[in-house]
Coordinates of C-alpha atoms and ligand atoms in Angstrom, one line a residue:
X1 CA 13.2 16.7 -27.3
X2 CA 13.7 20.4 -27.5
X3 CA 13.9 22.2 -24.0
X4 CA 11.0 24.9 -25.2
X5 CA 8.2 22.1 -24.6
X6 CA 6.2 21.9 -21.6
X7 CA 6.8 19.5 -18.9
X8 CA 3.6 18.0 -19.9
X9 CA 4.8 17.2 -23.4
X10 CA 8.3 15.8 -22.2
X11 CA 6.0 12.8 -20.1
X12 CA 7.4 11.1 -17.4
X13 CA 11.3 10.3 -17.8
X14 CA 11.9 14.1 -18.6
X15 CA 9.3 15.4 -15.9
X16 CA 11.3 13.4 -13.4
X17 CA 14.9 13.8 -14.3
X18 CA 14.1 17.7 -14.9
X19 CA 12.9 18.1 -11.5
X20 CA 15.3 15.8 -9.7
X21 CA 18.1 18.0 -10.9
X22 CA 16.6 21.3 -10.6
X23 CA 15.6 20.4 -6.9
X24 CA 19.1 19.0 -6.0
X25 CA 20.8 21.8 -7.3
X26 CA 18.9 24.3 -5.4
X27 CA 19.3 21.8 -1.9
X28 CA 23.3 21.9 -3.0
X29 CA 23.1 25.3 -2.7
X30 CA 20.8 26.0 0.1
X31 CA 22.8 27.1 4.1
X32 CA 23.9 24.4 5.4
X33 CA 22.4 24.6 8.9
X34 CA 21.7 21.1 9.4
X35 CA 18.8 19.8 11.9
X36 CA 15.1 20.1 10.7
X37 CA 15.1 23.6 10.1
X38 CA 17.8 23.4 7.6
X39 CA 15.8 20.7 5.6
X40 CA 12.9 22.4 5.6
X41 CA 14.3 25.5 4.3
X42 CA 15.9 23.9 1.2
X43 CA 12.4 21.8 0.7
X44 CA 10.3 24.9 0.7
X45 CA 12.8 26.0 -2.1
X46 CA 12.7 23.1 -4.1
X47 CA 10.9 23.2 -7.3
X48 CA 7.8 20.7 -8.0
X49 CA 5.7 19.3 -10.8
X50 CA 3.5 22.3 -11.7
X51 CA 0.8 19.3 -13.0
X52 CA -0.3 16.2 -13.5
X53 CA 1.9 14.1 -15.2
X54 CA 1.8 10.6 -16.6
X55 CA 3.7 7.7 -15.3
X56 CA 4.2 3.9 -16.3
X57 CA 2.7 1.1 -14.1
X58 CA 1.0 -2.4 -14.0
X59 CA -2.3 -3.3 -13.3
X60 CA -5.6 -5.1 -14.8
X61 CA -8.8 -3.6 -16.6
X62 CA -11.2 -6.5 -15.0
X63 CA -11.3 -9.1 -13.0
X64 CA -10.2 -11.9 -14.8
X65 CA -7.8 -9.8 -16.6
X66 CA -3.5 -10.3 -16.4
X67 CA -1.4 -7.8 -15.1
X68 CA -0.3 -5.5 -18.0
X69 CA 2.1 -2.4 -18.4
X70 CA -0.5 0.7 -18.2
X71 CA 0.2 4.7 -18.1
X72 CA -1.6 6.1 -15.7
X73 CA -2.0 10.0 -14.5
X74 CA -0.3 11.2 -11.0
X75 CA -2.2 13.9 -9.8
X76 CA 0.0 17.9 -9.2
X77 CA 2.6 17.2 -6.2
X78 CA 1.0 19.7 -4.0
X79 CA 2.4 21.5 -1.0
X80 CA 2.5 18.8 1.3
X81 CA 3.2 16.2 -1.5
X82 CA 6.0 14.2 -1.9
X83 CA 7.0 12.7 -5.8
X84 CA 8.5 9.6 -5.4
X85 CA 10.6 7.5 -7.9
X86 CA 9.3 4.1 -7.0
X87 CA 12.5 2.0 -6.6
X88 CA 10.7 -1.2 -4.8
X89 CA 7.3 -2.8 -4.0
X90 CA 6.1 -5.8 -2.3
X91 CA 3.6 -8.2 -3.8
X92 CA 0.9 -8.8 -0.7
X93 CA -2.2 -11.0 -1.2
X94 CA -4.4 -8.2 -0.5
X95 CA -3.2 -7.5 -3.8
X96 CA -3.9 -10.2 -5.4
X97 CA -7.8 -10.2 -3.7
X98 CA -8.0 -6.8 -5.0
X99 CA -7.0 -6.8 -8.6
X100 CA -9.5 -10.1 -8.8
X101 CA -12.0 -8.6 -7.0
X102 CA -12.2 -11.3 -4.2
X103 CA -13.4 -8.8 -1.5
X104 CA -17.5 -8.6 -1.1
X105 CA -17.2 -5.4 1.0
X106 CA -14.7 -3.8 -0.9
X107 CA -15.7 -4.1 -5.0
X108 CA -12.5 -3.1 -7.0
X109 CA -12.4 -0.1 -9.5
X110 CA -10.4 -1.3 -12.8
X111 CA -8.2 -0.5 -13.8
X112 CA -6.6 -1.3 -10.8
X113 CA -2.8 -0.8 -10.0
X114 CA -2.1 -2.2 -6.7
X115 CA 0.9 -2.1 -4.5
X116 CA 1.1 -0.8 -1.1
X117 CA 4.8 -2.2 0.1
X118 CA 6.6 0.7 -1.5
X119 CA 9.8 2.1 -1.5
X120 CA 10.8 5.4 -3.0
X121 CA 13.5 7.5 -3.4
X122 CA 11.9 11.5 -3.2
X123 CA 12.6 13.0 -6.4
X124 CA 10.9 16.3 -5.1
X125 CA 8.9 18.2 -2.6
X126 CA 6.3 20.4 -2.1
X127 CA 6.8 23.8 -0.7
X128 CA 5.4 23.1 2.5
X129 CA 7.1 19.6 3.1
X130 CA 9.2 19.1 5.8
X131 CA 10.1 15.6 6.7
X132 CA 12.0 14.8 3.6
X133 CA 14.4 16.4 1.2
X134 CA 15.4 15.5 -2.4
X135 CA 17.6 12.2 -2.3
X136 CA 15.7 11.0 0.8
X137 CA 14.4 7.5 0.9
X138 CA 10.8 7.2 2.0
X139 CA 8.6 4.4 2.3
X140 CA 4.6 3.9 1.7
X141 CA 2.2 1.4 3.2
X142 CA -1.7 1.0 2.4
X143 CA -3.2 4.0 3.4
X144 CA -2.4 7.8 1.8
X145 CA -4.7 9.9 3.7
X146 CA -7.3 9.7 6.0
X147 CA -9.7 12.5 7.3
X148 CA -6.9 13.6 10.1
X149 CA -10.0 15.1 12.4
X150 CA -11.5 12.0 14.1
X151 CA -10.8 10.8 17.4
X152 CA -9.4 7.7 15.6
X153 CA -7.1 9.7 13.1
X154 CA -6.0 11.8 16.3
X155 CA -5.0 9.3 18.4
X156 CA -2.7 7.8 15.4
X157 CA -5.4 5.0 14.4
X158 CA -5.2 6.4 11.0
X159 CA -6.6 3.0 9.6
X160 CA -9.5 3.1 11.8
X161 CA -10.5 6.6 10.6
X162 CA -14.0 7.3 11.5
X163 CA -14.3 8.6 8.1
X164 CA -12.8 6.0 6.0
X165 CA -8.9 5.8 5.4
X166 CA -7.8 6.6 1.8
X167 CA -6.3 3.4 0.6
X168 CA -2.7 3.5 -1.8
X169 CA -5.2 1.7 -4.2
X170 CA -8.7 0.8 -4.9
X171 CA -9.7 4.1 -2.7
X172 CA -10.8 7.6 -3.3
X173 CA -8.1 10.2 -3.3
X174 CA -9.3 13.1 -1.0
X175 CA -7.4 15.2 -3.1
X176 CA -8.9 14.6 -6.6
X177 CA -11.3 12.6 -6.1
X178 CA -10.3 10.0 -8.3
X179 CA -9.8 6.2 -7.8
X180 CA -5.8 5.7 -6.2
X181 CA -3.4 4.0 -7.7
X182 CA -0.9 1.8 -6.1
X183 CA 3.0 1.3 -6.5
X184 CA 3.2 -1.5 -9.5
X185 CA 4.5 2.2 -10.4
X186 CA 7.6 3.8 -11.6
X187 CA 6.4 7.0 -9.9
X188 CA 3.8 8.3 -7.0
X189 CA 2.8 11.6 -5.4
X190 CA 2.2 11.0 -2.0
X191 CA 1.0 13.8 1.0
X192 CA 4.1 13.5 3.2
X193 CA 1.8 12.7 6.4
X194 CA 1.8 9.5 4.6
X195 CA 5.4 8.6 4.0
X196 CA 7.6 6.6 6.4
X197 CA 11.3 7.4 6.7
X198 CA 13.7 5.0 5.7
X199 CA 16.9 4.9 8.0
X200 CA 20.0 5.0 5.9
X201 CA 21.9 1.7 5.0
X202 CA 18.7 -0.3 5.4
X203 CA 18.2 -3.3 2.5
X204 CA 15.6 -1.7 0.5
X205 CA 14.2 -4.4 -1.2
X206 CA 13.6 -6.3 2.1
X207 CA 12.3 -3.1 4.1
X208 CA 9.5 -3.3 1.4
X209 CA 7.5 -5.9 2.7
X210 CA 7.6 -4.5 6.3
X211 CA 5.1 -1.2 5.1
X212 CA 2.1 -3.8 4.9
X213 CA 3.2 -7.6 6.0
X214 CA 5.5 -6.2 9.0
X215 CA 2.8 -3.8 10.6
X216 CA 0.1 -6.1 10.4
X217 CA 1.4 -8.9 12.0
X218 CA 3.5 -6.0 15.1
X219 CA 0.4 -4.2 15.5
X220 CA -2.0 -6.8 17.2
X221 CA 1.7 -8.4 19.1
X222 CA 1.7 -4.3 20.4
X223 CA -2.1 -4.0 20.9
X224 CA -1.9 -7.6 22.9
X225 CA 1.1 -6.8 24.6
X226 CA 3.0 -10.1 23.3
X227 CA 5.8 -10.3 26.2
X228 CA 9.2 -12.8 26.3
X229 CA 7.9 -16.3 27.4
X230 CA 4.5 -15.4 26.0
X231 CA 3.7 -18.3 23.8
X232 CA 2.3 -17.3 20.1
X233 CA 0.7 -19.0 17.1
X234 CA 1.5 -18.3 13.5
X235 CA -1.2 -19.7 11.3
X236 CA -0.2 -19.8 8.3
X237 CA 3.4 -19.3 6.9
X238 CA 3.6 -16.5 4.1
X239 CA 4.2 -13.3 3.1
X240 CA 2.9 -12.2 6.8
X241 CA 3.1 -15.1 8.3
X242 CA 7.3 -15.2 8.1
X243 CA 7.3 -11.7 9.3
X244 CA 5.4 -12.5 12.1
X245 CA 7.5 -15.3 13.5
X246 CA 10.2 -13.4 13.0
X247 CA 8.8 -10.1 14.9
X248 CA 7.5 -12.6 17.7
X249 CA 10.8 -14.5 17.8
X250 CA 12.9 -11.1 18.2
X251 CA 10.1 -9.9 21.0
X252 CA 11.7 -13.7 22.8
X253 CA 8.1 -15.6 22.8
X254 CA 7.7 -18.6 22.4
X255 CA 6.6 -19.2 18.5
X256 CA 4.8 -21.9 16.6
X257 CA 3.7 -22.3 13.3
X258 CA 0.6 -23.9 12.1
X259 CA 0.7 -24.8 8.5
X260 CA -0.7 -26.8 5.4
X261 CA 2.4 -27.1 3.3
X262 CA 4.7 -29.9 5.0
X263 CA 8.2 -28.4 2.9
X264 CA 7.8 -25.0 5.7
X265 CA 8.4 -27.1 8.3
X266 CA 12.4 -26.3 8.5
X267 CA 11.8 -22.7 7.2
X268 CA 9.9 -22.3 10.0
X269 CA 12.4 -23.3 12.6
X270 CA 15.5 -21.1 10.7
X271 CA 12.7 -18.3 10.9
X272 CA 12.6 -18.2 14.8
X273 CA 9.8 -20.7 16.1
X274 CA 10.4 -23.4 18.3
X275 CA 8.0 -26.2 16.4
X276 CA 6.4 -26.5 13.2
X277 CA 2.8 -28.1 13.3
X278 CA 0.8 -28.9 10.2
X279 CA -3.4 -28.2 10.8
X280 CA -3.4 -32.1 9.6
X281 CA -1.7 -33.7 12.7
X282 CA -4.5 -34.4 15.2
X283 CA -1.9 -36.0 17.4
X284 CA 0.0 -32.1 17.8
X285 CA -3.3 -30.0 18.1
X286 CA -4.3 -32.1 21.0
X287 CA -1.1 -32.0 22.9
X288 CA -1.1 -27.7 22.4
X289 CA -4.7 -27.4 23.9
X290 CA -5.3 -24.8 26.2
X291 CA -1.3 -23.5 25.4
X292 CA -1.6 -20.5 23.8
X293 CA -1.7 -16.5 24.7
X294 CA -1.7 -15.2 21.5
X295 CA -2.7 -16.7 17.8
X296 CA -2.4 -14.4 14.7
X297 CA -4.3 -16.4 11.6
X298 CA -2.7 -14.8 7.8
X299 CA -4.9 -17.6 6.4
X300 CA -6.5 -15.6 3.1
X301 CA -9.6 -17.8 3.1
X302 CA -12.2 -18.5 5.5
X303 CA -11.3 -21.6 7.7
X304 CA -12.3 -23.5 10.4
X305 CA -11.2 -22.1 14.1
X306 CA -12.8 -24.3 16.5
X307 CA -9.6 -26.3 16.4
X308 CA -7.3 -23.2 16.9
X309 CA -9.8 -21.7 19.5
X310 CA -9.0 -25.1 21.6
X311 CA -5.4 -24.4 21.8
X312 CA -6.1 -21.1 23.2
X313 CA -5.1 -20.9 26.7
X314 CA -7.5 -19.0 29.1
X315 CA -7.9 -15.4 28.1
X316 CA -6.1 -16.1 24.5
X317 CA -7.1 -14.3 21.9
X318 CA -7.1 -15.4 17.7
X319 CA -6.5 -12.3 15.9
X320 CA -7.3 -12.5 12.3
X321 CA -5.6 -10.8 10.3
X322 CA -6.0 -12.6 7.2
X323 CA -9.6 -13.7 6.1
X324 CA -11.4 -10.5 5.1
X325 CA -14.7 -12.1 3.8
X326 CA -17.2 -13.8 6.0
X327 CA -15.7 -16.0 8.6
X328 CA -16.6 -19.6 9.2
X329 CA -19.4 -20.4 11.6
X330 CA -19.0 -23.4 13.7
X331 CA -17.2 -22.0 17.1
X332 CA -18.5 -23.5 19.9
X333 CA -19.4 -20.9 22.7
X334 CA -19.2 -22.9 25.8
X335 CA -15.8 -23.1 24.9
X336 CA -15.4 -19.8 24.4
X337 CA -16.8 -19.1 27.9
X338 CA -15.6 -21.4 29.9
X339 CA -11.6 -20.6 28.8
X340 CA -13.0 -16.7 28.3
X341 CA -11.4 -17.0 24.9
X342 CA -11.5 -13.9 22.2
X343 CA -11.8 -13.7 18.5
X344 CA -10.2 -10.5 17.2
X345 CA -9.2 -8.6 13.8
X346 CA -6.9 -6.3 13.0
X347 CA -6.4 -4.5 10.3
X348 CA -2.6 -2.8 9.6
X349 CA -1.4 -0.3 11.7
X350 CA -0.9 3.6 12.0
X351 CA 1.1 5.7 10.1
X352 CA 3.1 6.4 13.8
X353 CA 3.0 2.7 14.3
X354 CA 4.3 1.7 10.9
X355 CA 7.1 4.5 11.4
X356 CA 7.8 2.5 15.1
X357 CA 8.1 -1.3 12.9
X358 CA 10.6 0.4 10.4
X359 CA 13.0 1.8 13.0
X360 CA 12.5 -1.4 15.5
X361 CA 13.1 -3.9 12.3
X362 CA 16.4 -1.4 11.5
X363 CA 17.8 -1.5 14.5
X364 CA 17.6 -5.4 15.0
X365 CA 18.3 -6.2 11.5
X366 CA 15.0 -7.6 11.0
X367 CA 14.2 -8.5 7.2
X368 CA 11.7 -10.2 5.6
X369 CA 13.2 -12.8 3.2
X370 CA 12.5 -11.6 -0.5
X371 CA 12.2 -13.2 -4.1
X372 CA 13.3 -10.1 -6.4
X373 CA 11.1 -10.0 -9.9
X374 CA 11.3 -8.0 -13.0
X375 CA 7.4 -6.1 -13.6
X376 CA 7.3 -9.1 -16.6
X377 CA 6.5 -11.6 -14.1
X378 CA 4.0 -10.2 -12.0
X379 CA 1.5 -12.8 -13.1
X380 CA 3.3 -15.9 -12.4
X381 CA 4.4 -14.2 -9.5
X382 CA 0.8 -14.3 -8.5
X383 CA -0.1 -17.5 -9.9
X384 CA 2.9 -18.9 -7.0
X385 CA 1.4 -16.9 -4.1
X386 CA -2.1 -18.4 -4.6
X387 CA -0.6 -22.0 -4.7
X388 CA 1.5 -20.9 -1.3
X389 CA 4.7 -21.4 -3.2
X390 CA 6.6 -18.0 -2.3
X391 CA 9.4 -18.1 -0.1
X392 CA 8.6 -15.3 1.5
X393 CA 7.6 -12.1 -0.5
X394 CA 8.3 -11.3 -4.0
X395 CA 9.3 -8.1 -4.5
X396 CA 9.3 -6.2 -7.7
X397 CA 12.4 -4.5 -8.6
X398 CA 11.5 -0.9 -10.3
X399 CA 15.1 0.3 -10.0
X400 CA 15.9 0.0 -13.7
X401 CA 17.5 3.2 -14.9
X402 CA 16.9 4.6 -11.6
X403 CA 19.7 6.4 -9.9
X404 CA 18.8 3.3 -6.7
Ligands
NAP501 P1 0.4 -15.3 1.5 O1 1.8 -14.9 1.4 O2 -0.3 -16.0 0.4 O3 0.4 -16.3 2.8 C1 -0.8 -16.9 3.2 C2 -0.4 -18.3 3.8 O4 -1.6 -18.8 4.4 C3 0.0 -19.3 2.8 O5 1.3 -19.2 2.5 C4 -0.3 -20.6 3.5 O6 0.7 -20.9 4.4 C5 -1.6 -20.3 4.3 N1 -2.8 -20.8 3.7 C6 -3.7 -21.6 4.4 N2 -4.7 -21.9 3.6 C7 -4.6 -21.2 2.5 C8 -5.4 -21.1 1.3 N3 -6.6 -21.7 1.2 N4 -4.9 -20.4 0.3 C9 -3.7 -19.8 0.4 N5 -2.9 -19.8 1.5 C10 -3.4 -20.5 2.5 O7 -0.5 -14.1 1.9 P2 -0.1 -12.8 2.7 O8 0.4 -11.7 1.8 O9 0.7 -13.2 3.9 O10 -1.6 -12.3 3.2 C11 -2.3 -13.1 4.0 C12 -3.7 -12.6 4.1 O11 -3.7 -11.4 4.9 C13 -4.4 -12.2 2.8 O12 -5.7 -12.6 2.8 C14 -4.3 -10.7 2.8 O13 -5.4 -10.1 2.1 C15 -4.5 -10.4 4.3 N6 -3.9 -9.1 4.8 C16 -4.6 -8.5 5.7 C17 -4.1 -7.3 6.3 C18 -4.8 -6.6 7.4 O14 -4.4 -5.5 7.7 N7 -5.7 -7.3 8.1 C19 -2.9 -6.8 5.7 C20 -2.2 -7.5 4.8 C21 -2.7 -8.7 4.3 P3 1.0 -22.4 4.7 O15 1.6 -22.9 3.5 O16 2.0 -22.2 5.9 O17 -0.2 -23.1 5.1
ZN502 ZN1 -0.7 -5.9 2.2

């Protein structure tokens, strides 16, 4: 391709590599006076994509539709924008409800290109941007903007904005109005406000899952003030579940797993908790009752709680994290009363929050255990979540014929 063309005609390999040189050269040459300051100064300097600009990703046309390569349109990297080359991104179930429109309160826009575990190397900045520089690693969980005025969105609730977050997919973005776009992407434009920094030397690929599955399961063990000695339940043992009992192991509770899938017993016990229970052994469920502080359910589906609610110790709450749809009836509220028990949701965390899970998890060397996958396998990769066969989070590997 001839240099003379536009950056629209040269699409997205040229757009990118273009503008990741022409931004590092000018940060090469930019004073090197270190600290914030200096950064900002070379980013304001830094050229940008001067428009929208294609990119490859996956995602599905309907419901019932596979995962497929798409090209897709990233909207102009704006003043406040960062363009990321998208090196890894988590597979969550959220996903997978999303792209097969499972969510009754949430109807899914196709074509839909989910991701929201992301990891990105910047490629370039807008002139305003100051948190990252060219080169930077950045990471991106499920929300990309929210109004920024309520009281929610002040006090850094982002994800309980008054006004509705924006979503990384299956949302509108405030910018363009259009339906976002999530990181089954080779490339994303993000407002930095949005994008979580990535301490140096951390394991990319198992960072990835801790933008969506880390903060949702930290966030309620914050919000409920989960202390050493506490003793917590993980109900179900996958992509969130693992991270959980690992976050509520390094916090020195007490930790046990309630599961349906007898071959997680072990896992569970190498992942930090103390016993393994499965929701079948009667015998077990009896001997917890009235045991636990804290409970935090990652089932996907509606289930019964009665039984988990009677293993609640007095003033234990169930947070549930997982079920998004309506919840089973059938809790009994003299029970309830009489061991002043709660039922809770939560829903991920804020963008300060997520920022607090990445450096806590990088300075413990806290991981989630990953299953890498090449963008080919995306639908078996689904097809092995659904039957709870994942070990702990697969994690598609974009880095090919990325500088990673
Ligand atoms: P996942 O990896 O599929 O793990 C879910 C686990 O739940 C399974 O591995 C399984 O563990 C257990 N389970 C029990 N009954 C099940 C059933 N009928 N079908 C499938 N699994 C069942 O999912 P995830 O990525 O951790 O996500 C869990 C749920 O949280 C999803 O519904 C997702 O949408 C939701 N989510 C919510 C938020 C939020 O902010 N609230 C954020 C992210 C995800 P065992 O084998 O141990 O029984
Ligand atoms: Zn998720």
């Amino acid at each position: 391709m001839s240099d003379s063309r536009t950056d629209h005609d040269h699409g997205p390999t040229m757009l990118s590599r273009r503008h990741v040189l022409k931004a590092g050269a000018v940060l090469a040459a930019a004073p090197l006076v270190g600290g914030i300051a200096g950064r900002a100064e070379a980013a304001t300097k830094a050229p940008v994509a001067s428009g929208a600009f294609n990119a490859r990703a996956y995602g599905n046309a309907s419901a019932t539709g596979r995962l497929e390569p798409l090209q897709i349109k990233r909207r102009a990297v704006r003043p406040n924008d960062v363009l990321l080359d998208v090196l890894y991104c988590g597979i969550c179930h959220s996903d997978i409800h999303q792209t097969r429109n499972e969510w009754s309160t949430l109807p899914t826009v196709y074509p839909c290109v989910p991701g929201h575990e992301i990891i990105g190397k910047v490629a370039a900045v807008g002139s305003a941007v100051t948190k990252f520089k060219v080169g930077d690693i950045g990471g991106v969980g499920c929300m990309v903007d929210s109004c920024g005025t309520c009281e929610n969105c002040l006090a850094d609730r982002e994800q309980n904005c008054l006004n509705g977050a924006s979503f990384t997919y299956n949302s509108r973005d405030r910018a363009t109005g259009e339906n976002t776009l999530g990181g089954y992407s080779e490339r994303m434009v993000v407002s930095e406000r949005f994008v979580i920094r990535v301490p140096p030397g951390a394991d990319l690929a198992a960072t990835a899952p801790l933008l969506c599955a880390g903060i949702t399961t930290f966030s309620p063990m914050q919000h409920w003030k989960l202390s050493s000695r506490q003793r917590v339940g993980v109900i179900g043992l996958g992509g969130l579940g693992h991270m959980a009992v690992k976050l509520a192991a390094a916090r020195k509770a007490e930790v046990t797993v309630f599961t349906t899938s007898p071959g997680k017993i072990v896992d569970a016990q190498r992942l930090g908790a103390r016993e393994a229970v499965l929701w079948s052994d009667t015998a077990a469920m009896k001997r917890l009752a009235n045991r636990f502080d804290l409970l935090i359910s990652t089932v996907p589906q509606a289930f019964p709680m009665q039984p988990f609610m009677d293993v609640l110790a007095l003033d234990g709450t169930l947070v549930n994290v997982g079920a998004l749809n309506q919840l089973e009836g059938g809790l009994v509220g003299m029970s309830m009363a009489f061991g002043r028990k709660s039922l809770a949701g939560s829903v991920i965390g804020g963008i300060a929050e997520t920022q607090e899970v990445i450096d806590y998890c990088a300075a413990r060397s806290i991981k989630a255990d990953v299953e890498l996958i090449r963008p080919e396998q995306l639908n078996q990769a689904y097809d092995r979540v659904v039957a709870r066969d994942v070990r702990y989070r697969f994690v598609i590997d974009l880095t090919t014929g990325k500088n990673a």
